[in-house]
CSV table of C-alpha atoms in Angstrom, one decimal:
chain,number,residue,atom,x,y,z
A,1,UNK,CA,-14.4,-6.3,19.7
A,2,UNK,CA,-13.4,-6.6,16.2
A,3,UNK,CA,-13.0,-3.4,14.1
A,4,UNK,CA,-16.3,-2.4,12.3
A,5,UNK,CA,-16.8,-0.8,9.2
A,6,UNK,CA,-18.7,2.2,11.0
A,7,UNK,CA,-15.5,2.8,13.1
A,8,UNK,CA,-13.0,3.3,10.4
A,9,UNK,CA,-11.7,6.8,9.6
A,10,UNK,CA,-11.8,7.7,5.9
A,11,UNK,CA,-12.5,5.4,3.0
A,12,UNK,CA,-16.1,6.2,3.2
A,13,UNK,CA,-16.9,5.6,-0.4
A,14,UNK,CA,-15.3,2.2,-0.4
A,15,UNK,CA,-17.1,1.4,2.9
A,16,UNK,CA,-20.5,2.4,1.6
A,17,UNK,CA,-20.0,0.3,-1.4
A,18,UNK,CA,-19.1,-2.8,0.7
A,19,UNK,CA,-22.0,-2.3,3.2
A,20,UNK,CA,-24.4,-1.9,0.3
A,21,UNK,CA,-23.2,-5.1,-1.2
A,22,UNK,CA,-23.9,-6.9,2.1
A,23,UNK,CA,-27.2,-5.3,2.8
A,24,UNK,CA,-28.6,-6.3,-0.8
A,25,UNK,CA,-26.9,-9.7,-0.9
A,26,UNK,CA,-24.7,-8.8,-3.8
A,27,UNK,CA,-21.2,-9.7,-2.2
A,28,UNK,CA,-18.8,-10.3,-5.0
A,29,UNK,CA,-16.9,-13.5,-5.2
A,30,UNK,CA,-13.6,-11.7,-5.0
A,31,UNK,CA,-12.6,-8.1,-4.1
A,32,UNK,CA,-9.2,-6.2,-4.9
A,33,UNK,CA,-8.4,-3.6,-2.5
A,34,UNK,CA,-5.8,-1.2,-4.3
A,35,UNK,CA,-3.8,1.6,-2.9
A,36,UNK,CA,-0.4,2.8,-1.3
A,37,UNK,CA,1.0,0.8,1.8
A,38,UNK,CA,-0.1,1.5,5.2
A,39,UNK,CA,-3.2,3.5,4.0
A,40,UNK,CA,-6.0,1.1,5.5
A,41,UNK,CA,-6.5,-1.6,3.2
A,42,UNK,CA,-6.1,-4.3,5.7
A,43,UNK,CA,-8.1,-2.6,8.6
A,44,UNK,CA,-11.1,-2.4,5.9
A,45,UNK,CA,-10.4,-6.0,4.6
A,46,UNK,CA,-10.6,-7.5,8.2
A,47,UNK,CA,-13.8,-5.2,9.1
A,48,UNK,CA,-15.5,-6.4,6.1
A,49,UNK,CA,-14.5,-10.0,6.8
A,50,UNK,CA,-16.1,-9.5,10.0
A,51,UNK,CA,-19.3,-8.1,8.7
A,52,UNK,CA,-19.5,-11.0,6.3
A,53,UNK,CA,-19.1,-13.5,9.0
A,54,UNK,CA,-21.4,-11.7,11.5
A,55,UNK,CA,-24.5,-13.8,12.7
A,56,UNK,CA,-26.5,-10.6,13.0
A,57,UNK,CA,-25.2,-8.1,10.8
A,58,UNK,CA,-26.7,-4.7,10.8
A,59,UNK,CA,-26.9,-2.3,8.1
A,60,UNK,CA,-24.2,-4.0,6.4
A,61,UNK,CA,-21.9,-4.0,9.1
A,62,UNK,CA,-21.0,-6.5,12.0
A,63,UNK,CA,-22.9,-6.4,14.8
A,64,UNK,CA,-19.8,-6.5,17.3
A,65,UNK,CA,-21.5,-8.7,20.1
A,66,UNK,CA,-22.1,-12.0,18.5
A,67,UNK,CA,-20.1,-15.3,18.8
A,68,UNK,CA,-18.6,-14.7,15.3
A,69,UNK,CA,-17.6,-11.0,16.1
A,70,UNK,CA,-15.9,-12.0,19.3
A,71,UNK,CA,-14.1,-14.8,17.4
A,72,UNK,CA,-12.9,-12.2,15.0
A,73,UNK,CA,-11.9,-10.0,18.0
A,74,UNK,CA,-10.0,-12.9,19.2
A,75,UNK,CA,-8.2,-13.8,16.0
A,76,UNK,CA,-9.6,-17.4,16.0
A,77,UNK,CA,-12.7,-17.4,13.7
A,78,UNK,CA,-12.7,-20.7,12.1
A,79,UNK,CA,-14.0,-19.4,8.6
A,80,UNK,CA,-11.4,-16.4,8.3
A,81,UNK,CA,-8.2,-17.2,6.8
A,82,UNK,CA,-5.2,-14.8,6.1
A,83,UNK,CA,-2.7,-15.5,3.4
A,84,UNK,CA,0.7,-13.5,3.6
A,85,UNK,CA,3.9,-13.9,1.6
A,86,UNK,CA,6.4,-16.6,3.0
A,87,UNK,CA,9.5,-14.3,2.7
A,88,UNK,CA,9.5,-12.1,-0.5
A,89,UNK,CA,6.8,-14.2,-2.3
A,90,UNK,CA,3.5,-16.0,-2.2
A,91,UNK,CA,4.4,-19.5,-3.3
A,92,UNK,CA,2.3,-22.3,-5.2
A,93,UNK,CA,2.2,-24.5,-2.2
A,94,UNK,CA,0.4,-21.5,-0.3
A,95,UNK,CA,-2.1,-21.3,-3.0
A,96,UNK,CA,-2.7,-25.1,-3.1
A,97,UNK,CA,-3.3,-24.9,0.7
A,98,UNK,CA,-5.9,-22.3,0.1
A,99,UNK,CA,-7.6,-24.2,-2.7
A,100,UNK,CA,-7.7,-27.2,-0.2
A,101,UNK,CA,-9.7,-25.1,2.3
A,102,UNK,CA,-11.9,-23.8,-0.2
A,103,UNK,CA,-13.2,-27.3,-0.9
A,104,UNK,CA,-14.6,-27.5,2.6
A,105,UNK,CA,-18.1,-26.0,3.6
A,106,UNK,CA,-17.7,-23.2,6.4
A,107,UNK,CA,-17.4,-24.5,9.7
A,108,UNK,CA,-19.8,-22.2,11.4
A,109,UNK,CA,-20.8,-19.3,9.1
A,110,UNK,CA,-22.5,-18.9,5.9
A,111,UNK,CA,-19.1,-17.8,4.2
A,112,UNK,CA,-15.5,-18.4,4.2
A,113,UNK,CA,-13.4,-15.3,4.0
A,114,UNK,CA,-9.7,-15.4,2.5
A,115,UNK,CA,-7.7,-12.4,2.9
A,116,UNK,CA,-4.8,-12.3,0.3
A,117,UNK,CA,-2.0,-9.7,1.5
A,118,UNK,CA,0.5,-8.5,-1.0
A,119,UNK,CA,-1.3,-10.3,-3.8
A,120,UNK,CA,1.1,-8.9,-6.4
A,121,UNK,CA,3.8,-11.1,-4.5
A,122,UNK,CA,2.4,-14.3,-6.0
A,123,UNK,CA,4.9,-16.3,-8.2
A,124,UNK,CA,3.7,-16.7,-11.9
A,125,UNK,CA,3.0,-20.4,-10.9
A,126,UNK,CA,1.1,-19.3,-7.9
A,127,UNK,CA,-0.8,-16.7,-9.6
A,128,UNK,CA,-2.0,-19.2,-12.5
A,129,UNK,CA,-2.9,-21.8,-9.7
A,130,UNK,CA,-4.8,-19.1,-7.9
A,131,UNK,CA,-6.5,-18.0,-11.4
A,132,UNK,CA,-8.2,-21.5,-11.6
A,133,UNK,CA,-9.7,-20.9,-8.2
A,134,UNK,CA,-11.2,-17.6,-9.4
A,135,UNK,CA,-12.3,-19.1,-12.6
A,136,UNK,CA,-14.3,-22.1,-10.7
A,137,UNK,CA,-15.6,-20.1,-7.6
A,138,UNK,CA,-17.1,-21.9,-4.6
A,139,UNK,CA,-20.3,-20.2,-3.7
A,140,UNK,CA,-19.4,-19.8,0.0
A,141,UNK,CA,-15.8,-18.4,-0.6
A,142,UNK,CA,-15.1,-14.6,-0.7
A,143,UNK,CA,-11.5,-13.5,-1.5
A,144,UNK,CA,-10.1,-10.1,-0.7
A,145,UNK,CA,-6.9,-9.4,-2.4
A,146,UNK,CA,-4.8,-6.6,-1.2
A,147,UNK,CA,-2.2,-4.8,-3.3
A,148,UNK,CA,0.2,-1.9,-3.4
A,149,UNK,CA,1.0,-2.6,-7.0
A,150,UNK,CA,-1.9,-4.2,-8.9
A,151,UNK,CA,-0.3,-3.6,-12.2
A,152,UNK,CA,1.9,-6.6,-11.2
A,153,UNK,CA,-1.0,-8.8,-11.0
A,154,UNK,CA,-2.2,-11.0,-14.1
A,155,UNK,CA,-4.7,-9.1,-16.1
A,156,UNK,CA,-6.9,-12.3,-15.8
A,157,UNK,CA,-6.9,-12.1,-12.0
A,158,UNK,CA,-7.7,-8.4,-12.1
A,159,UNK,CA,-10.6,-9.0,-14.4
A,160,UNK,CA,-12.1,-11.3,-12.0
A,161,UNK,CA,-12.2,-9.0,-9.0
A,162,UNK,CA,-14.2,-6.2,-8.1
A,163,UNK,CA,-11.6,-3.3,-7.8
A,164,UNK,CA,-11.9,-0.9,-5.0
A,165,UNK,CA,-9.3,2.0,-5.0
A,166,UNK,CA,-7.9,3.3,-1.5
A,167,UNK,CA,-6.7,6.8,-1.6
A,168,UNK,CA,-4.6,8.6,1.1
A,169,UNK,CA,-6.6,10.3,3.9
A,170,UNK,CA,-6.9,13.9,4.3
A,171,UNK,CA,-4.7,15.6,6.8
A,172,UNK,CA,-8.3,16.6,8.6
A,173,UNK,CA,-9.1,12.8,8.6
A,174,UNK,CA,-5.6,11.8,10.1
A,175,UNK,CA,-5.6,14.4,12.7
A,176,UNK,CA,-9.1,13.1,13.7
A,177,UNK,CA,-7.9,9.6,13.9
A,178,UNK,CA,-5.0,10.5,16.1
A,179,UNK,CA,-7.2,12.3,18.5
A,180,UNK,CA,-9.9,9.4,18.7
A,181,UNK,CA,-7.2,6.7,18.3
A,182,UNK,CA,-3.8,7.8,19.4
A,183,UNK,CA,-5.1,9.9,22.3
A,184,UNK,CA,-3.2,13.3,21.1
A,185,UNK,CA,-4.5,16.7,21.7
A,186,UNK,CA,-5.9,18.4,18.5
A,187,UNK,CA,-2.9,20.8,18.2
A,188,UNK,CA,-0.3,18.0,18.4
A,189,UNK,CA,-2.5,15.9,16.0
A,190,UNK,CA,-2.5,18.6,13.4
A,191,UNK,CA,1.2,19.1,13.5
A,192,UNK,CA,1.8,15.2,13.1
A,193,UNK,CA,-1.0,14.7,10.3
A,194,UNK,CA,0.8,16.2,7.3
A,195,UNK,CA,3.9,13.8,8.1
A,196,UNK,CA,1.8,10.7,7.6
A,197,UNK,CA,1.3,11.0,4.0
A,198,UNK,CA,-2.1,9.8,4.2
A,199,UNK,CA,-1.5,6.7,6.2
A,200,UNK,CA,-3.3,6.3,9.7
A,201,UNK,CA,-0.9,3.5,10.6
A,202,UNK,CA,2.0,5.7,10.1
A,203,UNK,CA,0.3,8.6,11.9
A,204,UNK,CA,-0.2,6.5,15.1
A,205,UNK,CA,3.5,5.1,14.7
A,206,UNK,CA,4.6,8.7,14.6
A,207,UNK,CA,2.4,9.4,17.6
A,208,UNK,CA,4.0,6.8,19.7
A,209,UNK,CA,7.5,7.8,18.5
A,210,UNK,CA,6.9,11.6,19.0
A,211,UNK,CA,9.8,13.4,17.5
A,212,UNK,CA,12.1,10.5,17.4
A,213,UNK,CA,11.4,9.1,13.8
A,214,UNK,CA,14.9,7.8,13.0
A,215,UNK,CA,14.6,7.7,9.4
A,216,UNK,CA,13.0,11.2,9.1
A,217,UNK,CA,15.8,12.6,11.5
A,218,UNK,CA,18.6,10.8,9.2
A,219,UNK,CA,16.9,12.3,6.1
A,220,UNK,CA,16.8,15.8,7.5
A,221,UNK,CA,20.4,15.5,8.5
A,222,UNK,CA,21.3,14.6,5.2
A,223,UNK,CA,19.8,17.5,3.4
A,224,UNK,CA,21.5,19.8,5.9
A,225,UNK,CA,24.8,18.5,4.7
A,226,UNK,CA,24.3,18.1,0.9
A,227,UNK,CA,27.1,20.6,0.2
A,228,UNK,CA,29.6,18.8,2.3
A,229,UNK,CA,28.9,15.1,1.6
A,230,UNK,CA,31.4,13.4,-0.7
A,231,UNK,CA,30.8,10.6,-3.1
A,232,UNK,CA,31.9,7.9,-0.9
A,233,UNK,CA,29.3,9.1,1.8
A,234,UNK,CA,26.6,9.2,-0.6
A,235,UNK,CA,27.3,5.4,-1.9
A,236,UNK,CA,27.5,4.3,1.6
A,237,UNK,CA,24.1,5.8,2.5
A,238,UNK,CA,22.6,4.1,-0.7
A,239,UNK,CA,24.1,0.8,0.5
A,240,UNK,CA,22.8,1.1,3.8
A,241,UNK,CA,19.2,2.1,2.7
A,242,UNK,CA,19.0,-0.5,0.2
A,243,UNK,CA,19.2,-3.4,2.8
A,244,UNK,CA,15.5,-2.9,3.6
A,245,UNK,CA,13.3,-2.2,0.6
A,246,UNK,CA,10.5,-0.8,2.8
A,247,UNK,CA,12.9,1.6,4.4
A,248,UNK,CA,14.2,2.8,0.9
A,249,UNK,CA,10.5,3.6,0.0
A,250,UNK,CA,10.0,5.5,3.2
A,251,UNK,CA,13.4,7.2,2.5
A,252,UNK,CA,12.3,8.4,-0.8
A,253,UNK,CA,8.9,9.6,0.4
A,254,UNK,CA,10.4,11.6,3.2
A,255,UNK,CA,13.1,13.1,0.9
A,256,UNK,CA,10.5,14.3,-1.6
A,257,UNK,CA,8.3,15.7,1.0
A,258,UNK,CA,11.4,17.9,2.1
A,259,UNK,CA,12.1,19.4,-1.5
A,260,UNK,CA,8.5,19.8,-2.2
A,261,UNK,CA,8.3,22.1,0.9
A,262,UNK,CA,11.3,23.9,0.0
A,263,UNK,CA,9.8,24.6,-3.5
A,264,UNK,CA,6.2,25.4,-2.0
A,265,UNK,CA,7.7,27.7,0.5
A,266,UNK,CA,10.0,29.3,-2.0
A,267,UNK,CA,6.9,30.5,-4.2
A,268,UNK,CA,4.3,30.9,-1.4
A,269,UNK,CA,5.9,31.7,1.8
A,270,UNK,CA,2.9,30.2,3.6
A,271,UNK,CA,4.0,27.7,6.4
A,272,UNK,CA,0.3,26.1,6.6
A,273,UNK,CA,1.0,24.6,3.2
A,274,UNK,CA,4.0,22.6,4.1
A,275,UNK,CA,4.2,18.9,5.4
A,276,UNK,CA,7.4,19.4,7.6
A,277,UNK,CA,5.7,22.5,9.6
A,278,UNK,CA,8.1,21.8,12.6
A,279,UNK,CA,11.2,22.5,10.3
A,280,UNK,CA,10.0,25.9,9.3
A,281,UNK,CA,13.4,27.7,10.0
A,282,UNK,CA,15.6,25.2,8.0
A,283,UNK,CA,12.9,25.1,5.2
A,284,UNK,CA,12.9,29.0,5.1
A,285,UNK,CA,16.8,29.0,5.0
A,286,UNK,CA,17.1,26.5,2.1
A,287,UNK,CA,14.4,28.1,0.2
A,288,UNK,CA,16.7,31.0,-0.2
A,289,UNK,CA,19.6,29.1,-1.1
A,290,UNK,CA,18.4,26.7,-3.6
A,291,UNK,CA,17.4,27.7,-7.3
A,292,UNK,CA,14.0,26.4,-8.2
A,293,UNK,CA,15.4,24.5,-11.1
A,294,UNK,CA,17.9,22.6,-9.1
A,295,UNK,CA,14.8,21.7,-6.6
A,296,UNK,CA,12.7,20.7,-9.4
A,297,UNK,CA,15.6,18.4,-10.9
A,298,UNK,CA,16.0,16.8,-7.5
A,299,UNK,CA,12.2,16.1,-7.2
A,300,UNK,CA,12.3,14.6,-10.5
A,301,UNK,CA,15.2,12.4,-9.9
A,302,UNK,CA,13.7,11.2,-6.6
A,303,UNK,CA,10.2,10.4,-8.5
A,304,UNK,CA,12.3,8.5,-11.1
A,305,UNK,CA,14.0,6.4,-8.3
A,306,UNK,CA,10.6,5.7,-6.9
A,307,UNK,CA,9.2,4.5,-10.0
A,308,UNK,CA,12.1,2.2,-10.6
A,309,UNK,CA,12.0,0.7,-7.1
A,310,UNK,CA,8.2,0.0,-7.5
A,311,UNK,CA,8.8,-1.7,-10.7
A,312,UNK,CA,11.3,-4.0,-9.1
A,313,UNK,CA,14.4,-2.5,-10.3
A,314,UNK,CA,17.7,-3.2,-8.3
A,315,UNK,CA,17.2,-1.2,-5.1
A,316,UNK,CA,20.9,-0.6,-4.3
A,317,UNK,CA,21.8,0.5,-7.9
A,318,UNK,CA,18.8,2.8,-8.0
A,319,UNK,CA,19.6,4.5,-4.7
A,320,UNK,CA,23.4,4.9,-5.6
A,321,UNK,CA,22.5,6.8,-8.9
A,322,UNK,CA,20.0,9.0,-6.9
A,323,UNK,CA,22.4,9.8,-4.2
A,324,UNK,CA,25.1,10.6,-6.7
A,325,UNK,CA,22.8,12.9,-8.4
A,326,UNK,CA,21.8,14.6,-5.4
A,327,UNK,CA,25.5,15.0,-4.3
A,328,UNK,CA,26.2,16.7,-7.6
A,329,UNK,CA,23.4,19.0,-7.1
A,330,UNK,CA,24.3,19.7,-3.6
A,331,UNK,CA,27.6,21.4,-4.9
A,332,UNK,CA,25.6,23.8,-7.2
A,333,UNK,CA,23.1,25.4,-4.9
A,334,UNK,CA,22.6,28.4,-6.9
A,335,UNK,CA,22.1,26.5,-10.2
A,336,UNK,CA,25.1,28.3,-11.8
A,337,UNK,CA,26.6,25.0,-13.0
A,338,UNK,CA,24.5,24.0,-16.2
A,339,UNK,CA,25.5,20.3,-15.5
A,340,UNK,CA,22.4,19.8,-13.6
A,341,UNK,CA,20.2,20.0,-16.5
A,342,UNK,CA,21.6,17.0,-18.2
A,343,UNK,CA,21.3,14.6,-15.2
């Protein structure tokens, strides 16, 4: 059975909006689902597509049992189309193929639904070509654009879409999902939930990997050795991480969680406020070693690196600068060297 809107954990405000639109026959021509990667945009888009194509929708949701719902579940609905980047970009040839499909009437449903993943990856030529489709809408076509970086889209594309913001799930929602979808007991789910960063897909991946999340292990090994790591080692790590842009983003997120935990524990001493609750002993030890000003400087450097990578700066260069900064901080654990303030 295709996923139904009613079965999705979290994003209830967005889901209510989508259900109401279908119930009141006020479905928009184009939607933009915005939010961090792995947060559920694709899941909601597919469920909404199922509801839009369902032959017997119920309360703004798919019935789950009709021919269309069975086809969506099987991944072979003739009126559902998914467009994803071919490599790092969505090319104009892909958009022209989409335009060709829009010209045809739906094969069996009242609508055609086109889900465009990573919409910000459209080349300038592809974006302008797609804009023409939005400016001259076919009555039976519904477009659902998914984007982690909506600011990279053309303003004219943004203006023609109903924009829906997806926010990270709460730890409670993630834990509930791990119990219902991942089969975890409530105690283990509560332990893993903070590590997911509000992403259900990441939480389920962690549940499958248990304590063997390789990247997290690498990051935590790094922070234990900051005082010993040399400049060559810092540059080598940056080069390795830069090979995979998505891994680089995850690395920075894990790193920021760690330093955030050290700062939080330094001031509160409360384990239940930590993301890395399973590493309490290390956090407690490092919270005594590091001056809060050094921790704040490291966190700011990490955030600057995240912003630069999101803005398509050179990943390797950005990570090299960051790792050299952290290396310099690592040798001044008590903040006695004033050089940290100028970095």
